[in-house]
Amino acid sequence: MTPTFDEMLASAGAVRPHYGGFDRWLQRQPPEQMAARRAEAEMIFRRVGITFAIYGAKDEDGAGTERLIPFDLIPRIIPSDEWLRMQQGLAQRVAALNRFLHDVYHGQEILKAGIVPAEQVLNNSQFRPEMMGVDLPGQIYSHISGIDIVRAAQPDGSGTYYVLEDNLRVPSGVSYMLENRKMMMRLFPELFAQHRVAPVAHYPDLLLETLRAVAPPSVNEPTVVVLTPGMYNSAYFEHAFLAQQMGIELVEGQDLFVKDHFVYMRTTLGPRRVDVIYRRVDDDFLDPKAFRADSTLGCAGLLDVYRKGNISLCNAIGTGVADDKSIYPYVPKMIEFYLGEKPILENVPTYLCRESDDLKYVLAHLGELVVKEVHGAGGYGMLVGPASTRAEIEAFRLQLLARPSNYIAQPTLALSTTPTFVEAGIAPRHIDLRPFVLSGKSVQTVPGGLTRVALKEGSLVVNSSQGGGTKDTWVLEA
């Protein structure tokens, strides 16, 4: 059986030092009081409207369903020295990914050097030829990056952090990080008096600072907006929440128009020029003149304004080519190529199914591996071999043989666990972590991020769309 790293308990059940104070507090909490606090949290989250739309799910009337993302009362705790090292690794990785994006849309030096296969980039559906030669403020493409990190046990009993994937297009989840912290402070204020927990509430201020920093150079007081696909989007709560927290307008495509090579927002006082769009709309739907003609979510003519440098988009068009799962294996080489450094954070070993030797290995070991679509997200389109039936594995084998280049495979990592308050009491559940990295005039990361937890016993799938929950993430200050 694959060993699992327990974030709270060391070998022989000893509590790790950074969990010591919390463990003593937890031992004093009656289970019925914890259950009452959980019910209170659910009531408040429901009242505030913190929900997540589940695509494809229908209620009894055939309407789409919205669910609360389950919130766990037991925080994930990270000591300051571990966080500092992780923060350095995140900054390094995002810097290299931004250099890579600038390069592939300009000189393509990394392709000429043969470090990343040119066909993997130029034939990628997320590569946007329209962005060739477009210069962006600070050469930044991914201003808001969500980097998914997991920890797995090593033979000596230690745990190693790995980057599982990079989310550079429209990463979501930061609102849950902020709301989880507010909830914990409301339910258990005494814990924050006893622990030096690094704050996260300033994230909206850092986000607005980042967005303003990348406005077109000629603009002194930029107007910033959040562009949402609308209230039926799964992350609409987050779009509205962040706009409100930053004190800026939340707009839909129909609220914007282009005139004389600038973007304007319709207001009750007349048109107002917009300088920076924090867009939560995918590339394909941003501009019906340039991409999907049937899109009603974007603004016609936006790409022309962008190419002229009269609007900044966060994140940039074309960032998806760098968070594609078929590009992920090359990120360590990008770090060495662009920065001349060894990667601080490791990748999970990855098999590229488009390579014949890798495909042969994957087909022979499907029952042991996790196989993912290169463009997949949300836990969909994947096979978790050890948790699948023989029939499911054989059905997936046919998909893999039909389109091998569409898949990568990785060893089934036993994600680390933390104690989690479930119906049966306190039990270990698998987790990951999504820190949010902001790139503007500098690279900034609020301490921690969003910890996602697989609530089903034994499950390794933490995605909210697959029934996962979330926890508050504490980074203890030194």
CSV table of C-alpha atoms in Angstrom, one decimal:
chain,number,residue,atom,x,y,z
A,1,MET,CA,0.0,0.0,0.0
A,2,THR,CA,1.3,3.5,-0.9
A,3,PRO,CA,2.3,5.4,2.2
A,4,THR,CA,0.5,8.6,2.9
A,5,PHE,CA,2.0,11.8,4.5
A,6,ASP,CA,-0.1,13.0,7.4
A,7,GLU,CA,0.2,16.8,7.7
A,8,MET,CA,-0.7,16.7,11.4
A,9,LEU,CA,0.6,13.4,12.7
A,10,ALA,CA,4.2,12.1,12.5
A,11,SER,CA,5.2,8.5,12.9
A,12,ALA,CA,3.8,6.7,15.9
A,13,GLY,CA,1.0,9.3,16.1
A,14,ALA,CA,3.1,12.1,17.5
A,15,VAL,CA,1.6,15.5,16.7
A,16,ARG,CA,3.8,17.7,14.5
A,17,PRO,CA,5.1,20.8,16.4
A,18,HIS,CA,3.2,23.3,14.2
A,19,TYR,CA,-0.1,21.6,14.9
A,20,GLY,CA,0.6,21.3,18.7
A,21,GLY,CA,-1.5,24.3,19.9
A,22,PHE,CA,-4.3,23.5,17.6
A,23,ASP,CA,-4.4,19.8,18.6
A,24,ARG,CA,-4.7,20.8,22.3
A,25,TRP,CA,-7.6,23.1,21.5
A,26,LEU,CA,-9.3,20.4,19.4
A,27,GLN,CA,-9.1,17.8,22.1
A,28,ARG,CA,-11.2,20.1,24.3
A,29,GLN,CA,-14.0,20.5,21.7
A,30,PRO,CA,-17.1,18.4,22.3
A,31,PRO,CA,-18.2,16.7,19.0
A,32,GLU,CA,-21.8,18.2,19.4
A,33,GLN,CA,-20.3,21.7,19.5
A,34,MET,CA,-18.2,21.1,16.4
A,35,ALA,CA,-21.3,19.8,14.6
A,36,ALA,CA,-23.3,22.9,15.7
A,37,ARG,CA,-20.5,25.2,14.4
A,38,ARG,CA,-20.5,23.3,11.1
A,39,ALA,CA,-24.3,23.8,10.7
A,40,GLU,CA,-23.8,27.5,11.5
A,41,ALA,CA,-21.2,27.8,8.8
A,42,GLU,CA,-23.4,26.2,6.3
A,43,MET,CA,-26.3,28.4,7.2
A,44,ILE,CA,-24.2,31.6,6.8
A,45,PHE,CA,-22.6,30.4,3.5
A,46,ARG,CA,-26.1,29.7,2.1
A,47,ARG,CA,-27.4,33.1,3.3
A,48,VAL,CA,-24.5,34.9,1.7
A,49,GLY,CA,-25.0,32.9,-1.5
A,50,ILE,CA,-21.6,31.2,-1.7
A,51,THR,CA,-22.5,28.5,-4.2
A,52,PHE,CA,-20.9,26.7,-7.1
A,53,ALA,CA,-22.9,25.7,-10.2
A,54,ILE,CA,-22.5,22.1,-11.2
A,55,TYR,CA,-22.5,21.8,-15.0
A,56,GLY,CA,-24.6,18.9,-16.3
A,57,ALA,CA,-26.3,18.4,-13.0
A,58,LYS,CA,-30.1,18.9,-12.9
A,59,ASP,CA,-32.6,19.2,-10.2
A,60,GLU,CA,-36.1,17.5,-10.2
A,61,ASP,CA,-37.4,20.2,-12.5
A,62,GLY,CA,-34.6,19.9,-15.0
A,63,ALA,CA,-32.9,23.1,-14.0
A,64,GLY,CA,-29.2,23.4,-13.4
A,65,THR,CA,-28.2,22.9,-9.8
A,66,GLU,CA,-26.1,25.1,-7.5
A,67,ARG,CA,-24.5,23.6,-4.4
A,68,LEU,CA,-22.6,24.9,-1.4
A,69,ILE,CA,-19.0,23.9,-1.5
A,70,PRO,CA,-18.7,22.0,1.8
A,71,PHE,CA,-16.5,23.8,4.3
A,72,ASP,CA,-14.4,21.9,6.8
A,73,LEU,CA,-13.8,23.3,10.3
A,74,ILE,CA,-10.3,21.9,10.8
A,75,PRO,CA,-7.6,24.1,9.1
A,76,ARG,CA,-4.6,23.0,7.2
A,77,ILE,CA,-1.5,24.4,8.9
A,78,ILE,CA,1.8,25.2,7.2
A,79,PRO,CA,4.9,26.3,9.2
A,80,SER,CA,6.6,29.5,8.1
A,81,ASP,CA,9.8,27.8,6.8
A,82,GLU,CA,7.9,25.5,4.5
A,83,TRP,CA,5.8,28.4,3.2
A,84,LEU,CA,8.8,30.5,2.5
A,85,ARG,CA,10.4,27.8,0.4
A,86,MET,CA,7.1,27.2,-1.4
A,87,GLN,CA,6.7,30.9,-2.0
A,88,GLN,CA,10.1,31.1,-3.6
A,89,GLY,CA,9.3,28.1,-5.8
A,90,LEU,CA,6.0,29.7,-6.9
A,91,ALA,CA,7.6,33.0,-7.9
A,92,GLN,CA,10.3,31.2,-9.8
A,93,ARG,CA,7.8,29.0,-11.7
A,94,VAL,CA,5.5,31.8,-12.6
A,95,ALA,CA,8.4,34.0,-13.8
A,96,ALA,CA,9.6,31.2,-16.1
A,97,LEU,CA,6.0,30.6,-17.4
A,98,ASN,CA,5.6,34.3,-18.2
A,99,ARG,CA,9.0,34.3,-20.0
A,100,PHE,CA,7.9,31.3,-21.9
A,101,LEU,CA,4.6,33.0,-23.0
A,102,HIS,CA,6.4,36.1,-24.2
A,103,ASP,CA,9.0,34.0,-26.0
A,104,VAL,CA,6.5,31.8,-27.9
A,105,TYR,CA,4.6,34.9,-29.1
A,106,HIS,CA,7.9,36.6,-30.1
A,107,GLY,CA,11.3,35.1,-30.9
A,108,GLN,CA,10.4,31.4,-30.0
A,109,GLU,CA,13.9,30.8,-28.8
A,110,ILE,CA,12.9,27.9,-26.7
A,111,LEU,CA,11.4,26.2,-29.7
A,112,LYS,CA,14.5,26.9,-31.9
A,113,ALA,CA,16.6,25.4,-29.2
A,114,GLY,CA,14.5,22.2,-29.3
A,115,ILE,CA,13.8,22.3,-25.6
A,116,VAL,CA,10.0,22.4,-26.1
A,117,PRO,CA,8.8,20.6,-29.3
A,118,ALA,CA,7.5,23.3,-31.7
A,119,GLU,CA,4.5,21.2,-32.8
A,120,GLN,CA,3.4,21.0,-29.1
A,121,VAL,CA,3.1,24.8,-29.1
A,122,LEU,CA,2.2,25.8,-32.6
A,123,ASN,CA,-0.4,23.1,-33.1
A,124,ASN,CA,-1.9,23.6,-29.7
A,125,SER,CA,-5.5,24.7,-29.7
A,126,GLN,CA,-4.7,27.3,-27.0
A,127,PHE,CA,-1.9,28.9,-29.0
A,128,ARG,CA,-3.2,32.2,-30.5
A,129,PRO,CA,-1.4,33.3,-33.6
A,130,GLU,CA,-3.2,36.7,-33.2
A,131,MET,CA,-0.9,37.4,-30.3
A,132,MET,CA,2.3,37.1,-32.3
A,133,GLY,CA,4.4,40.2,-31.8
A,134,VAL,CA,2.0,41.8,-29.4
A,135,ASP,CA,3.9,43.6,-26.6
A,136,LEU,CA,2.3,43.6,-23.2
A,137,PRO,CA,3.1,45.9,-20.2
A,138,GLY,CA,6.0,44.3,-18.2
A,139,GLN,CA,5.9,41.3,-20.7
A,140,ILE,CA,3.4,39.7,-18.2
A,141,TYR,CA,0.8,37.3,-19.6
A,142,SER,CA,-0.4,35.5,-16.5
A,143,HIS,CA,-1.1,38.2,-13.9
A,144,ILE,CA,-3.2,35.9,-11.7
A,145,SER,CA,-1.8,32.3,-11.5
A,146,GLY,CA,-3.3,29.4,-9.5
A,147,ILE,CA,-0.6,26.7,-9.0
A,148,ASP,CA,-1.9,23.4,-7.7
A,149,ILE,CA,0.4,21.8,-5.2
A,150,VAL,CA,0.3,18.4,-3.6
A,151,ARG,CA,2.5,16.6,-1.0
A,152,ALA,CA,3.4,12.9,-1.2
A,153,ALA,CA,5.2,10.7,1.3
A,154,GLN,CA,8.8,9.7,0.7
A,155,PRO,CA,10.3,6.3,1.8
A,156,ASP,CA,12.1,8.0,4.7
A,157,GLY,CA,8.7,9.3,6.0
A,158,SER,CA,9.2,12.9,4.9
A,159,GLY,CA,6.8,14.6,2.5
A,160,THR,CA,7.7,16.3,-0.8
A,161,TYR,CA,5.7,19.1,-2.4
A,162,TYR,CA,5.0,18.7,-6.1
A,163,VAL,CA,3.3,21.0,-8.6
A,164,LEU,CA,0.4,19.1,-10.0
A,165,GLU,CA,-0.7,21.7,-12.6
A,166,ASP,CA,-0.5,25.3,-13.6
A,167,ASN,CA,-3.7,27.4,-14.0
A,168,LEU,CA,-2.9,30.5,-16.0
A,169,ARG,CA,-6.1,31.3,-17.9
A,170,VAL,CA,-8.9,32.2,-15.4
A,171,PRO,CA,-8.0,30.4,-12.2
A,172,SER,CA,-10.8,30.4,-9.7
A,173,GLY,CA,-11.2,29.7,-6.0
A,174,VAL,CA,-9.7,32.7,-4.3
A,175,SER,CA,-13.0,34.0,-2.9
A,176,TYR,CA,-13.4,30.7,-1.0
A,177,MET,CA,-10.0,31.2,0.5
A,178,LEU,CA,-11.1,34.6,1.8
A,179,GLU,CA,-14.5,33.5,3.0
A,180,ASN,CA,-13.1,30.5,4.7
A,181,ARG,CA,-10.8,32.7,6.8
A,182,LYS,CA,-13.7,35.0,7.7
A,183,MET,CA,-15.8,32.1,8.7
A,184,MET,CA,-13.1,30.6,10.9
A,185,MET,CA,-12.5,33.9,12.6
A,186,ARG,CA,-16.2,34.3,13.3
A,187,LEU,CA,-16.7,30.7,14.7
A,188,PHE,CA,-13.4,30.4,16.6
A,189,PRO,CA,-11.9,33.8,17.4
A,190,GLU,CA,-10.0,32.3,20.3
A,191,LEU,CA,-7.9,30.3,17.9
A,192,PHE,CA,-6.6,33.4,16.3
A,193,ALA,CA,-5.7,34.9,19.7
A,194,GLN,CA,-3.6,31.7,20.4
A,195,HIS,CA,-1.9,31.4,17.0
A,196,ARG,CA,0.1,33.8,14.8
A,197,VAL,CA,-1.7,33.1,11.6
A,198,ALA,CA,-0.6,35.2,8.6
A,199,PRO,CA,-3.4,37.3,7.2
A,200,VAL,CA,-5.0,36.9,3.7
A,201,ALA,CA,-7.7,39.6,3.9
A,202,HIS,CA,-5.5,42.0,1.9
A,203,TYR,CA,-5.7,39.9,-1.2
A,204,PRO,CA,-8.3,42.1,-3.0
A,205,ASP,CA,-6.0,45.1,-2.4
A,206,LEU,CA,-3.0,43.3,-3.9
A,207,LEU,CA,-5.1,42.2,-6.8
A,208,LEU,CA,-6.3,45.7,-7.6
A,209,GLU,CA,-2.7,46.9,-7.2
A,210,THR,CA,-1.6,44.3,-9.7
A,211,LEU,CA,-4.3,45.1,-12.2
A,212,ARG,CA,-3.6,48.8,-12.0
A,213,ALA,CA,0.1,48.2,-12.4
A,214,VAL,CA,-0.3,46.6,-15.8
A,215,ALA,CA,-2.5,49.4,-17.3
A,216,PRO,CA,-1.5,50.9,-20.7
A,217,PRO,CA,1.6,53.0,-20.0
A,218,SER,CA,-0.1,56.3,-21.0
A,219,VAL,CA,-2.8,55.9,-18.3
A,220,ASN,CA,-2.3,57.5,-14.9
A,221,GLU,CA,-5.5,56.6,-13.2
A,222,PRO,CA,-6.8,53.5,-14.8
A,223,THR,CA,-10.4,52.3,-14.8
A,224,VAL,CA,-10.5,48.6,-14.0
A,225,VAL,CA,-13.4,46.3,-14.4
A,226,VAL,CA,-14.2,42.6,-13.9
A,227,LEU,CA,-15.7,40.9,-17.0
A,228,THR,CA,-18.0,38.0,-16.1
A,229,PRO,CA,-19.9,35.7,-18.5
A,230,GLY,CA,-22.9,36.3,-16.2
A,231,MET,CA,-24.9,34.9,-13.3
A,232,TYR,CA,-25.1,31.4,-14.8
A,233,ASN,CA,-21.4,30.9,-14.7
A,234,SER,CA,-20.2,28.4,-12.0
A,235,ALA,CA,-17.9,31.0,-10.5
A,236,TYR,CA,-20.2,34.0,-10.7
A,237,PHE,CA,-20.2,34.4,-6.9
A,238,GLU,CA,-16.5,34.9,-7.1
A,239,HIS,CA,-16.7,37.4,-9.9
A,240,ALA,CA,-19.2,39.6,-8.0
A,241,PHE,CA,-17.3,39.1,-4.7
A,242,LEU,CA,-14.0,40.3,-6.1
A,243,ALA,CA,-15.5,43.3,-7.9
A,244,GLN,CA,-17.2,44.3,-4.7
A,245,GLN,CA,-14.1,43.8,-2.6
A,246,MET,CA,-11.9,45.9,-5.0
A,247,GLY,CA,-14.6,48.6,-5.4
A,248,ILE,CA,-14.7,48.3,-9.1
A,249,GLU,CA,-17.5,47.6,-11.7
A,250,LEU,CA,-18.7,44.1,-12.5
A,251,VAL,CA,-19.6,44.1,-16.2
A,252,GLU,CA,-20.8,41.7,-18.9
A,253,GLY,CA,-20.0,41.8,-22.6
A,254,GLN,CA,-23.1,43.8,-23.4
A,255,ASP,CA,-21.9,46.6,-21.1
A,256,LEU,CA,-18.8,47.2,-23.2
A,257,PHE,CA,-18.3,48.6,-26.7
A,258,VAL,CA,-15.4,49.7,-28.8
A,259,LYS,CA,-15.1,53.2,-30.4
A,260,ASP,CA,-12.0,54.8,-32.0
A,261,HIS,CA,-9.7,52.0,-30.9
A,262,PHE,CA,-10.7,52.2,-27.2
A,263,VAL,CA,-13.0,50.2,-25.0
A,264,TYR,CA,-15.9,52.0,-23.2
A,265,MET,CA,-18.3,50.9,-20.5
A,266,ARG,CA,-21.9,52.0,-20.6
A,267,THR,CA,-22.9,53.9,-17.4
A,268,THR,CA,-25.9,56.0,-16.3
A,269,LEU,CA,-23.6,59.0,-16.7
A,270,GLY,CA,-22.6,58.1,-20.3
A,271,PRO,CA,-19.7,56.1,-21.7
A,272,ARG,CA,-16.6,55.7,-19.6
A,273,ARG,CA,-13.3,54.5,-21.0
A,274,VAL,CA,-12.0,51.2,-19.6
A,275,ASP,CA,-8.2,50.6,-19.3
A,276,VAL,CA,-7.9,47.2,-17.6
A,277,ILE,CA,-10.2,44.2,-17.8
A,278,TYR,CA,-9.9,41.4,-15.3
A,279,ARG,CA,-11.6,38.9,-17.5
A,280,ARG,CA,-13.2,35.7,-16.3
A,281,VAL,CA,-14.3,34.8,-19.9
A,282,ASP,CA,-12.3,32.3,-21.9
A,283,ASP,CA,-10.4,33.4,-25.1
A,284,ASP,CA,-12.9,31.9,-27.5
A,285,PHE,CA,-15.7,34.1,-26.2
A,286,LEU,CA,-13.9,37.4,-25.8
A,287,ASP,CA,-14.4,38.9,-29.2
A,288,PRO,CA,-16.9,37.6,-31.7
A,289,LYS,CA,-15.1,39.4,-34.5
A,290,ALA,CA,-11.8,37.5,-33.8
A,291,PHE,CA,-12.8,34.2,-32.3
A,292,ARG,CA,-16.3,32.6,-32.0
A,293,ALA,CA,-18.7,34.6,-34.0
A,294,ASP,CA,-21.7,33.2,-32.0
A,295,SER,CA,-20.4,34.5,-28.7
A,296,THR,CA,-22.5,37.0,-26.8
A,297,LEU,CA,-20.2,37.1,-23.8
A,298,GLY,CA,-17.4,39.3,-25.1
A,299,CYS,CA,-17.0,42.7,-26.8
A,300,ALA,CA,-16.8,43.0,-30.6
A,301,GLY,CA,-13.5,44.6,-31.6
A,302,LEU,CA,-11.7,44.0,-28.3
A,303,LEU,CA,-8.7,42.2,-29.9
A,304,ASP,CA,-7.9,45.1,-32.2
A,305,VAL,CA,-7.9,47.5,-29.2
A,306,TYR,CA,-5.7,45.0,-27.3
A,307,ARG,CA,-3.2,44.7,-30.1
A,308,LYS,CA,-2.9,48.5,-30.3
A,309,GLY,CA,-2.0,48.6,-26.6
A,310,ASN,CA,-5.1,50.6,-25.6
A,311,ILE,CA,-6.5,48.0,-23.1
A,312,SER,CA,-4.9,45.5,-20.8
A,313,LEU,CA,-6.4,42.1,-20.3
A,314,CYS,CA,-5.7,40.0,-17.2
A,315,ASN,CA,-4.9,37.3,-17.9
A,316,ALA,CA,-3.6,37.8,-21.5
A,317,ILE,CA,-5.1,36.2,-24.5
A,318,GLY,CA,-3.1,33.0,-25.3
A,319,THR,CA,-2.0,32.1,-21.8
A,320,GLY,CA,-3.7,28.7,-22.1
A,321,VAL,CA,-0.8,27.3,-24.2
A,322,ALA,CA,1.4,27.4,-21.0
A,323,ASP,CA,-1.1,25.7,-18.7
A,324,ASP,CA,-1.9,22.9,-21.1
A,325,LYS,CA,-1.1,19.5,-19.5
A,326,SER,CA,1.1,18.5,-22.5
A,327,ILE,CA,3.3,21.6,-21.9
A,328,TYR,CA,3.5,21.0,-18.1
A,329,PRO,CA,6.4,18.4,-18.3
A,330,TYR,CA,8.7,21.0,-19.9
A,331,VAL,CA,8.3,23.7,-17.1
A,332,PRO,CA,11.5,22.6,-15.2
A,333,LYS,CA,13.4,23.0,-18.4
A,334,MET,CA,11.9,26.4,-18.9
A,335,ILE,CA,13.1,27.5,-15.5
A,336,GLU,CA,16.7,26.4,-16.4
A,337,PHE,CA,16.5,27.9,-19.9
A,338,TYR,CA,15.1,31.4,-19.0
A,339,LEU,CA,16.3,31.8,-15.4
A,340,GLY,CA,19.5,29.7,-15.3
A,341,GLU,CA,18.2,28.1,-12.1
A,342,LYS,CA,17.3,24.6,-10.8
A,343,PRO,CA,13.5,24.3,-10.1
A,344,ILE,CA,12.7,24.7,-6.4
A,345,LEU,CA,9.3,22.9,-6.7
A,346,GLU,CA,9.3,19.5,-8.5
A,347,ASN,CA,6.9,18.3,-11.2
A,348,VAL,CA,5.0,15.0,-10.8
A,349,PRO,CA,6.7,12.5,-13.1
A,350,THR,CA,4.6,12.6,-16.3
A,351,TYR,CA,4.2,10.3,-19.3
A,352,LEU,CA,3.3,11.9,-22.7
A,353,CYS,CA,0.9,9.5,-24.4
A,354,ARG,CA,1.8,11.0,-27.8
A,355,GLU,CA,5.3,9.4,-27.4
A,356,SER,CA,5.1,5.7,-28.4
A,357,ASP,CA,7.3,4.4,-25.6
A,358,ASP,CA,5.3,6.4,-23.0
A,359,LEU,CA,2.0,5.2,-24.5
A,360,LYS,CA,3.1,1.6,-24.4
A,361,TYR,CA,4.0,1.9,-20.7
A,362,VAL,CA,0.7,3.7,-19.9
A,363,LEU,CA,-1.4,1.1,-21.7
A,364,ALA,CA,0.4,-1.7,-19.7
A,365,HIS,CA,-0.1,0.1,-16.4
A,366,LEU,CA,-3.6,1.8,-16.7
A,367,GLY,CA,-4.7,0.2,-13.4
A,368,GLU,CA,-1.9,2.0,-11.5
A,369,LEU,CA,-1.9,5.5,-13.2
A,370,VAL,CA,-3.9,8.7,-13.3
A,371,VAL,CA,-4.6,9.6,-17.0
A,372,LYS,CA,-5.8,13.1,-17.8
A,373,GLU,CA,-7.0,15.0,-20.9
A,374,VAL,CA,-4.4,17.6,-21.8
A,375,HIS,CA,-7.2,20.3,-21.9
A,376,GLY,CA,-9.3,18.8,-19.1
A,377,ALA,CA,-10.3,20.6,-15.9
A,378,GLY,CA,-12.5,20.1,-12.9
A,379,GLY,CA,-11.7,16.5,-12.5
A,380,TYR,CA,-13.5,15.6,-15.7
A,381,GLY,CA,-12.2,13.4,-18.5
A,382,MET,CA,-9.7,11.5,-16.4
A,383,LEU,CA,-9.1,8.0,-15.2
A,384,VAL,CA,-7.9,7.2,-11.7
A,385,GLY,CA,-6.7,3.7,-12.3
A,386,PRO,CA,-6.6,2.2,-8.8
A,387,ALA,CA,-10.2,3.5,-8.1
A,388,SER,CA,-11.6,2.3,-11.4
A,389,THR,CA,-13.3,-1.0,-12.4
A,390,ARG,CA,-11.9,-3.3,-15.1
A,391,ALA,CA,-14.7,-2.2,-17.4
A,392,GLU,CA,-14.0,1.5,-16.8
A,393,ILE,CA,-10.3,0.9,-17.5
A,394,GLU,CA,-11.0,-1.0,-20.8
A,395,ALA,CA,-13.5,1.7,-22.0
A,396,PHE,CA,-10.8,4.4,-21.3
A,397,ARG,CA,-8.2,2.3,-23.1
A,398,LEU,CA,-10.2,2.7,-26.3
A,399,GLN,CA,-10.4,6.5,-25.9
A,400,LEU,CA,-6.7,6.6,-25.2
A,401,LEU,CA,-5.9,4.5,-28.3
A,402,ALA,CA,-8.1,6.7,-30.5
A,403,ARG,CA,-6.5,10.0,-29.4
A,404,PRO,CA,-3.2,9.3,-27.6
A,405,SER,CA,-1.9,12.9,-28.0
A,406,ASN,CA,-4.9,14.1,-26.1
A,407,TYR,CA,-3.7,12.5,-22.8
A,408,ILE,CA,-0.9,12.5,-20.3
A,409,ALA,CA,-0.4,10.0,-17.4
A,410,GLN,CA,1.1,10.3,-14.0
A,411,PRO,CA,1.7,7.9,-11.0
A,412,THR,CA,-1.1,7.8,-8.6
A,413,LEU,CA,0.3,10.0,-5.8
A,414,ALA,CA,-1.1,9.4,-2.4
A,415,LEU,CA,-2.0,13.0,-1.6
A,416,SER,CA,-1.2,14.0,1.9
A,417,THR,CA,-4.0,14.0,4.5
A,418,THR,CA,-5.3,16.3,7.2
A,419,PRO,CA,-7.8,15.6,9.9
A,420,THR,CA,-11.3,16.5,8.7
A,421,PHE,CA,-14.6,16.8,10.5
A,422,VAL,CA,-16.9,14.3,8.7
A,423,GLU,CA,-20.2,12.7,9.7
A,424,ALA,CA,-18.4,9.8,11.5
A,425,GLY,CA,-16.2,12.3,13.4
A,426,ILE,CA,-12.6,13.4,12.8
A,427,ALA,CA,-10.9,11.3,10.1
A,428,PRO,CA,-8.0,11.8,7.6
A,429,ARG,CA,-8.9,13.0,4.1
A,430,HIS,CA,-6.7,13.8,1.1
A,431,ILE,CA,-6.0,17.4,0.2
A,432,ASP,CA,-4.2,19.7,-2.3
A,433,LEU,CA,-3.4,23.4,-2.2
A,434,ARG,CA,-3.9,26.2,-4.7
A,435,PRO,CA,-1.8,29.3,-3.8
A,436,PHE,CA,-2.6,32.4,-5.9
A,437,VAL,CA,0.4,34.2,-7.4
A,438,LEU,CA,0.0,37.9,-8.5
A,439,SER,CA,2.4,39.3,-11.1
A,440,GLY,CA,2.5,43.0,-11.6
A,441,LYS,CA,5.4,45.4,-10.8
A,442,SER,CA,6.5,42.6,-8.5
A,443,VAL,CA,5.4,39.0,-7.8
A,444,GLN,CA,3.3,38.6,-4.6
A,445,THR,CA,1.5,35.7,-3.0
A,446,VAL,CA,-0.8,35.9,0.1
A,447,PRO,CA,0.3,33.3,2.6
A,448,GLY,CA,-1.5,30.0,2.0
A,449,GLY,CA,-4.1,29.7,-0.6
A,450,LEU,CA,-7.2,27.4,-1.1
A,451,THR,CA,-6.9,24.0,0.4
A,452,ARG,CA,-9.3,21.6,-1.3
A,453,VAL,CA,-10.3,18.3,0.4
A,454,ALA,CA,-11.7,15.0,-0.9
A,455,LEU,CA,-14.5,14.4,1.5
A,456,LYS,CA,-15.2,10.9,0.4
A,457,GLU,CA,-13.1,8.3,2.2
A,458,GLY,CA,-10.2,7.2,0.1
A,459,SER,CA,-10.9,9.6,-2.7
A,460,LEU,CA,-8.1,11.5,-4.4
A,461,VAL,CA,-10.4,13.9,-6.3
A,462,VAL,CA,-10.6,17.2,-4.5
A,463,ASN,CA,-12.4,19.2,-7.2
A,464,SER,CA,-15.5,21.1,-6.1
A,465,SER,CA,-17.3,19.9,-9.2
A,466,GLN,CA,-16.7,16.3,-8.0
A,467,GLY,CA,-18.0,16.8,-4.4
A,468,GLY,CA,-14.8,18.1,-2.8
A,469,GLY,CA,-14.8,20.6,0.0
A,470,THR,CA,-12.5,23.4,1.2
A,471,LYS,CA,-10.5,24.3,4.3
A,472,ASP,CA,-9.0,27.4,5.7
A,473,THR,CA,-5.2,27.4,5.2
A,474,TRP,CA,-3.0,28.8,7.9
A,475,VAL,CA,0.6,29.8,7.5
A,476,LEU,CA,2.1,30.3,10.9
A,477,GLU,CA,4.3,33.4,11.2
A,478,ALA,CA,7.7,32.9,12.6
